[in-house]
Coordinates of C-alpha atoms in Angstrom, one line a residue:
X1 CA -1.5 92.3 -61.3
X2 CA -2.9 89.3 -63.1
X3 CA -5.8 87.3 -61.8
X4 CA -3.4 84.4 -61.0
X5 CA -1.2 86.8 -58.9
X6 CA -4.3 88.1 -57.1
X7 CA -5.2 84.5 -56.1
X8 CA -1.7 83.9 -54.7
X9 CA -1.6 87.1 -52.8
X10 CA -1.7 86.6 -49.0
X11 CA -3.5 89.5 -47.2
X12 CA -1.2 89.0 -44.2
X13 CA 1.7 90.4 -46.1
X14 CA 0.1 93.9 -45.8
X15 CA 0.1 93.7 -42.0
X16 CA 2.8 95.5 -40.1
X17 CA 5.7 93.4 -38.7
X18 CA 5.1 90.6 -41.1
X19 CA 8.3 88.5 -41.7
X20 CA 10.0 89.8 -38.5
X21 CA 11.3 86.9 -36.2
X22 CA 9.6 87.2 -32.7
X23 CA 11.8 87.9 -29.7
X24 CA 12.1 85.2 -27.0
X25 CA 9.9 85.6 -24.0
X26 CA 11.3 85.0 -20.5
X27 CA 9.5 82.2 -18.7
X28 CA 9.6 81.6 -14.9
X29 CA 12.1 79.1 -13.6
X30 CA 10.3 76.0 -12.5
X31 CA 12.0 72.5 -12.8
X32 CA 15.6 73.3 -13.6
X33 CA 18.1 75.5 -11.9
X34 CA 19.5 77.1 -15.1
X35 CA 16.1 78.3 -16.2
X36 CA 16.8 76.8 -19.6
X37 CA 14.9 73.9 -21.1
X38 CA 17.2 70.8 -20.9
X39 CA 17.9 68.4 -23.6
X40 CA 16.4 64.9 -23.6
X41 CA 19.6 63.2 -22.3
X42 CA 19.7 65.7 -19.4
X43 CA 16.1 64.8 -18.5
X44 CA 16.9 61.1 -18.5
X45 CA 20.0 61.7 -16.3
X46 CA 18.1 63.8 -13.9
X47 CA 15.4 61.3 -13.5
X48 CA 17.9 58.4 -13.2
X49 CA 19.7 60.3 -10.4
X50 CA 16.7 60.0 -8.2
X51 CA 17.0 56.1 -8.2
X52 CA 20.8 55.9 -8.1
X53 CA 22.0 54.2 -4.9
X54 CA 24.0 56.2 -2.5
X55 CA 26.9 53.7 -2.6
X56 CA 28.9 52.9 -5.7
X57 CA 29.2 49.4 -7.0
X58 CA 32.7 49.2 -5.8
X59 CA 31.7 50.3 -2.3
X60 CA 28.9 47.7 -2.2
X61 CA 31.2 44.9 -3.3
X62 CA 33.7 45.9 -0.7
X63 CA 31.1 45.9 2.0
X64 CA 29.9 42.4 0.9
X65 CA 33.5 41.1 1.1
X66 CA 33.8 42.5 4.6
X67 CA 30.6 40.9 5.7
X68 CA 31.3 37.4 4.3
X69 CA 35.0 37.5 5.1
X70 CA 35.2 39.0 8.6
X71 CA 38.7 38.0 9.3
X72 CA 40.1 40.0 6.3
X73 CA 42.2 43.0 7.5
X74 CA 40.6 46.4 6.8
X75 CA 43.6 47.5 4.8
X76 CA 44.2 44.2 2.9
X77 CA 44.0 44.8 -0.8
X78 CA 41.4 42.8 -2.7
X79 CA 43.2 40.2 -4.9
X80 CA 43.0 41.0 -8.6
X81 CA 41.6 38.4 -10.9
X82 CA 44.1 36.9 -13.2
X83 CA 43.4 35.7 -16.7
X84 CA 45.2 32.4 -16.5
X85 CA 43.0 29.8 -14.8
X86 CA 45.8 27.6 -13.9
X87 CA 47.7 30.4 -12.1
X88 CA 45.3 30.0 -9.2
X89 CA 47.5 27.1 -8.2
X90 CA 50.4 29.5 -7.6
X91 CA 48.5 31.5 -5.0
X92 CA 49.5 30.9 -1.3
X93 CA 47.8 28.0 0.3
X94 CA 47.4 29.7 3.6
X95 CA 45.7 33.0 4.7
X96 CA 47.4 35.0 7.3
X97 CA 44.9 36.8 9.4
X98 CA 47.2 38.1 12.1
X99 CA 46.7 35.0 14.3
X100 CA 49.6 33.0 15.6
X101 CA 49.0 30.2 13.1
X102 CA 48.3 30.9 9.4
X103 CA 44.9 29.6 8.3
X104 CA 44.3 27.2 5.5
X105 CA 41.7 27.7 2.7
X106 CA 39.0 26.3 5.0
X107 CA 39.6 29.1 7.6
X108 CA 41.2 26.7 10.1
X109 CA 44.8 26.2 11.0
X110 CA 46.3 23.5 8.9
X111 CA 47.4 20.5 11.0
X112 CA 50.8 19.0 10.9
X113 CA 50.2 15.7 9.2
X114 CA 52.8 13.0 9.7
X115 CA 54.4 11.2 6.8
X116 CA 52.6 7.9 6.3
X117 CA 54.4 4.9 7.7
X118 CA 54.8 1.8 5.5
X119 CA 51.9 -0.6 5.7
X120 CA 52.2 -3.2 8.4
X121 CA 53.4 -6.7 7.4
X122 CA 51.0 -9.6 7.7
X123 CA 47.5 -10.2 6.6
X124 CA 45.6 -7.3 5.0
X125 CA 42.1 -6.2 5.6
X126 CA 41.3 -3.4 3.2
X127 CA 39.7 -0.2 4.3
X128 CA 36.8 0.4 1.8
X129 CA 35.9 4.0 1.0
X130 CA 33.1 5.1 -1.3
X131 CA 33.4 8.3 -3.3
X132 CA 29.8 9.5 -3.2
X133 CA 27.7 12.4 -4.3
X134 CA 24.5 12.2 -6.3
X135 CA 25.5 15.4 -8.2
X136 CA 27.6 14.8 -11.3
X137 CA 30.7 16.7 -12.2
X138 CA 31.9 17.4 -8.6
X139 CA 35.2 15.5 -8.8
X140 CA 34.4 12.0 -7.7
X141 CA 36.3 10.2 -10.5
X142 CA 39.2 12.7 -10.4
X143 CA 39.5 12.2 -6.6
X144 CA 39.3 8.4 -6.9
X145 CA 42.1 8.2 -9.4
X146 CA 44.4 10.7 -7.8
X147 CA 43.8 9.8 -4.2
X148 CA 44.4 6.1 -5.1
X149 CA 47.6 7.0 -6.8
X150 CA 48.8 9.1 -3.9
X151 CA 48.0 6.2 -1.5
X152 CA 49.9 3.8 -3.7
X153 CA 52.9 6.1 -3.5
X154 CA 53.0 5.4 0.3
X155 CA 53.3 1.7 -0.3
X156 CA 49.7 0.8 0.0
X157 CA 48.1 -1.8 -2.2
X158 CA 45.1 0.0 -3.8
X159 CA 42.1 -1.3 -5.7
X160 CA 39.8 1.1 -7.6
X161 CA 36.3 0.0 -8.4
X162 CA 34.5 1.7 -11.3
X163 CA 30.9 1.6 -10.1
X164 CA 29.6 4.1 -12.6
X165 CA 28.0 2.9 -15.9
X166 CA 29.6 5.8 -17.7
X167 CA 33.0 4.1 -17.1
X168 CA 34.8 7.4 -16.5
X169 CA 37.2 5.9 -14.0
X170 CA 38.2 3.2 -16.5
X171 CA 38.7 5.8 -19.3
X172 CA 40.7 8.0 -17.0
X173 CA 43.2 5.2 -16.4
X174 CA 43.5 4.3 -20.1
X175 CA 41.1 1.4 -20.2
X176 CA 38.8 1.2 -23.2
X177 CA 35.4 0.2 -21.9
X178 CA 34.2 -0.9 -25.3
X179 CA 36.7 -3.7 -25.5
X180 CA 36.1 -5.2 -22.1
X181 CA 35.1 -8.9 -22.1
X182 CA 34.2 -8.9 -18.4
X183 CA 33.6 -6.1 -16.0
X184 CA 32.0 -5.3 -12.6
X185 CA 28.7 -6.1 -14.1
X186 CA 29.6 -9.7 -14.6
X187 CA 30.8 -10.0 -11.0
X188 CA 27.5 -8.7 -9.7
X189 CA 25.3 -10.8 -11.9
X190 CA 27.3 -14.1 -12.1
X191 CA 28.8 -15.5 -9.0
X192 CA 30.9 -17.9 -11.1
X193 CA 32.9 -15.0 -12.7
X194 CA 36.5 -15.1 -11.6
X195 CA 37.4 -11.7 -10.1
X196 CA 41.0 -12.2 -11.2
X197 CA 39.9 -12.1 -14.8
X198 CA 38.3 -8.8 -14.3
X199 CA 41.0 -7.0 -12.3
X200 CA 43.4 -4.9 -14.5
X201 CA 46.7 -3.3 -13.6
X202 CA 47.1 0.4 -14.0
X203 CA 50.1 2.6 -14.9
X204 CA 50.6 3.2 -11.2
X205 CA 52.6 0.5 -9.4
X206 CA 50.5 -1.1 -6.6
X207 CA 47.2 0.2 -7.9
X208 CA 44.6 -2.0 -9.7
X209 CA 41.2 -1.4 -11.1
X210 CA 37.9 -3.2 -11.5
X211 CA 36.7 -1.6 -14.8
X212 CA 33.2 -0.9 -15.9
X213 CA 31.2 0.0 -19.0
X214 CA 27.6 0.7 -20.0
X215 CA 26.5 -2.9 -19.2
X216 CA 26.4 -1.8 -15.5
X217 CA 23.4 0.3 -16.2
X218 CA 21.3 -2.9 -16.6
X219 CA 22.3 -4.1 -13.2
X220 CA 20.2 -1.5 -11.4
X221 CA 17.1 -3.2 -12.8
X222 CA 18.2 -6.8 -12.7
X223 CA 19.3 -6.6 -9.0
X224 CA 15.8 -5.5 -7.9
X225 CA 14.6 -9.1 -7.8
X226 CA 17.8 -10.5 -6.1
X227 CA 17.8 -11.6 -2.4
X228 CA 19.9 -9.2 -0.3
X229 CA 20.4 -7.1 -3.3
X230 CA 22.0 -4.3 -1.3
X231 CA 24.9 -6.5 -0.3
X232 CA 26.0 -8.0 -3.6
X233 CA 29.0 -5.7 -4.1
X234 CA 30.1 -6.4 -0.5
X235 CA 30.3 -10.1 -1.3
X236 CA 32.3 -9.4 -4.4
X237 CA 34.9 -7.3 -2.6
X238 CA 35.2 -9.8 0.3
X239 CA 37.0 -12.1 -2.1
X240 CA 40.0 -9.7 -2.5
X241 CA 39.8 -7.7 0.7
X242 CA 42.8 -9.5 2.1
X243 CA 45.0 -8.5 -0.9
X244 CA 44.7 -4.7 -0.6
X245 CA 45.1 -2.0 2.0
X246 CA 42.6 0.4 0.6
X247 CA 39.7 0.0 -1.8
X248 CA 38.1 3.1 -3.4
X249 CA 34.7 2.9 -5.0
X250 CA 33.8 5.5 -7.6
X251 CA 30.0 5.8 -7.3
X252 CA 27.5 6.8 -10.0
X253 CA 25.9 10.3 -9.7
X254 CA 22.7 8.9 -8.2
X255 CA 21.3 7.5 -5.0
X256 CA 20.0 4.3 -6.6
X257 CA 20.6 0.7 -5.9
X258 CA 24.2 0.8 -7.1
X259 CA 25.1 3.6 -4.7
X260 CA 23.4 1.8 -1.9
X261 CA 25.5 -1.3 -2.7
X262 CA 28.6 0.8 -2.5
X263 CA 27.7 2.3 0.8
X264 CA 26.7 -1.1 2.3
X265 CA 30.1 -2.5 1.3
X266 CA 32.1 0.5 2.7
X267 CA 33.7 1.4 6.0
X268 CA 33.8 5.1 5.1
X269 CA 32.5 7.6 2.6
X270 CA 34.1 10.7 1.1
X271 CA 31.8 13.4 -0.3
X272 CA 33.5 15.5 -2.9
X273 CA 31.8 18.9 -3.0
X274 CA 32.3 21.4 -5.8
X275 CA 32.7 24.9 -4.3
X276 CA 29.5 26.2 -6.1
X277 CA 26.1 27.1 -4.7
X278 CA 24.1 24.3 -6.5
X279 CA 26.5 21.7 -5.1
X280 CA 25.3 22.6 -1.6
X281 CA 21.7 21.7 -2.2
X282 CA 22.1 17.9 -2.4
X283 CA 24.3 17.4 0.7
X284 CA 21.3 17.1 3.0
X285 CA 19.7 14.4 0.9
X286 CA 23.1 12.5 0.7
X287 CA 23.7 12.6 4.5
X288 CA 20.1 11.4 5.0
X289 CA 20.8 8.4 2.7
X290 CA 24.0 7.6 4.6
X291 CA 22.2 7.7 7.9
X292 CA 19.6 5.3 6.6
X293 CA 22.3 2.9 5.4
X294 CA 24.0 3.1 8.8
X295 CA 20.7 2.3 10.6
X296 CA 19.4 -0.5 8.3
X297 CA 22.3 -2.1 6.4
X298 CA 25.8 -1.1 7.5
X299 CA 26.3 0.1 11.1
X300 CA 30.1 0.5 10.6
X301 CA 29.7 3.1 7.9
X302 CA 31.2 6.4 8.8
X303 CA 31.7 9.7 7.0
X304 CA 35.4 10.0 6.4
X305 CA 35.1 13.6 5.3
X306 CA 33.8 16.2 2.9
X307 CA 36.3 17.3 0.3
X308 CA 36.1 20.8 -1.3
X309 CA 36.9 20.5 -5.0
X310 CA 37.2 22.9 -7.9
X311 CA 38.1 25.7 -5.4
X312 CA 39.1 29.0 -6.9
X313 CA 40.4 31.4 -4.2
X314 CA 40.2 34.3 -6.6
X315 CA 36.4 34.3 -6.5
X316 CA 34.3 35.5 -3.6
X317 CA 31.7 32.8 -4.4
X318 CA 34.1 29.9 -3.9
X319 CA 35.3 31.3 -0.6
X320 CA 31.8 31.8 0.7
X321 CA 30.6 28.3 -0.3
X322 CA 33.6 26.7 1.4
X323 CA 33.1 28.9 4.5
X324 CA 29.4 27.9 4.7
X325 CA 30.3 24.2 4.4
X326 CA 32.8 24.5 7.3
X327 CA 30.2 26.3 9.4
X328 CA 27.7 23.5 8.8
X329 CA 29.9 20.4 9.0
X330 CA 32.9 21.6 11.1
X331 CA 35.8 19.2 11.3
X332 CA 34.1 16.7 9.0
X333 CA 35.5 18.9 6.2
X334 CA 39.0 18.0 5.1
X335 CA 41.6 20.6 5.6
X336 CA 42.9 19.8 2.1
X337 CA 41.1 21.6 -0.7
X338 CA 41.4 20.7 -4.4
X339 CA 41.9 23.8 -6.4
X340 CA 40.6 24.3 -10.0
X341 CA 43.4 23.7 -12.5
X342 CA 43.7 22.8 -16.2
X343 CA 46.0 19.9 -15.3
X344 CA 43.1 17.6 -14.3
X345 CA 41.4 17.5 -17.8
X346 CA 44.9 17.0 -19.3
X347 CA 45.5 13.9 -17.1
X348 CA 42.2 12.4 -18.3
X349 CA 43.4 12.6 -21.9
X350 CA 46.7 11.2 -20.9
X351 CA 45.0 8.3 -19.1
X352 CA 47.1 8.6 -15.9
X353 CA 46.8 10.3 -12.5
X354 CA 48.2 13.8 -11.9
X355 CA 50.9 12.3 -9.5
X356 CA 52.6 10.8 -12.6
X357 CA 51.5 13.3 -15.3
X358 CA 52.6 16.4 -13.4
X359 CA 54.3 15.0 -10.3
X360 CA 55.4 18.3 -8.8
X361 CA 52.2 20.3 -9.6
X362 CA 50.1 21.8 -6.8
X363 CA 47.3 19.4 -7.7
X364 CA 49.5 16.4 -7.2
X365 CA 50.7 17.8 -3.9
X366 CA 47.1 18.4 -2.8
X367 CA 46.2 14.8 -3.3
X368 CA 49.3 13.6 -1.5
X369 CA 48.2 15.8 1.4
X370 CA 44.7 14.4 1.2
X371 CA 46.1 10.9 1.3
X372 CA 47.8 11.7 4.6
X373 CA 44.6 13.1 6.0
X374 CA 42.6 10.1 4.9
X375 CA 45.2 7.7 6.5
X376 CA 45.1 9.7 9.7
X377 CA 41.3 9.7 9.9
X378 CA 41.0 6.0 9.0
X379 CA 43.9 5.0 11.2
X380 CA 45.1 2.9 8.3
X381 CA 48.5 1.1 8.8

């Protein structure tokens, strides 16, 4: 053996049993039933099992449905969500809970509304209704256009007032706000403006519009120094009140001076309310503002109703929000509910109401029903 081999020689090689694999030694069973050391995923699963709720997600969801929807029958299947958003219109309007009368989407029996009688002959005195909610995107403009068109179908003469600087009402009826020479702004700031030069006809027979554009945004500041600044719109509408049966005002999404003007000029107010949680938060502030206007400026102002909009019966959230609104406001809530549908954005592009764009659609029928409710509540003739 060379000196190099001697340096590499390991003395342990000469010991007995060198190179033989040791046999496994039995260990006492401690943590696991099988007595074998588990893999890492098994450890994670075992630890997670300690925090897993006793009920499955499906069971918890079903329990929540039963709590928030007590009138649902125990054996009633949960409606499956469909992919087509517009197919929500095809669902039944009423819920049958085993009672003698089927319930509408608000959880109340839907009343039998009479067909509107033709307007009475003779001098007119328009019923003025403000469409008001300080939250944007709840359906104020859509409701103003389509409710006005539905009222016009009953033979009423209707005037729509675009009182929002965004001019959405004007655009929704095919008016280009950028080409307007005169608008509502001129009527507010210049008493010499002829209102007949501002009123435009719409595609709907019997329905006119007072259009608006971005100029109206300056009126909020300029009216501050005016005497009786809250009553300027009322003076403007008094000029044409004897020409129309109904005047609908599309308010801006705020509670500023423009909205106060609209409430001061009105006999009633409709509050469109999106069936979403955040839409509920501003109702208390809005009702407080209405109360102050009643006390200080316009004693005849009444809440015509609260209108549920963008309702989707397929979602538990929409049903719960609508149920909570009915619990809080009772019969102030309209029986009619405006369901979510893709038809409404299409009508905006077309520049016409849904009653002419899709006359037989569920959305058009809903606004016709709403028109009958409004006429019944306002006792309009």
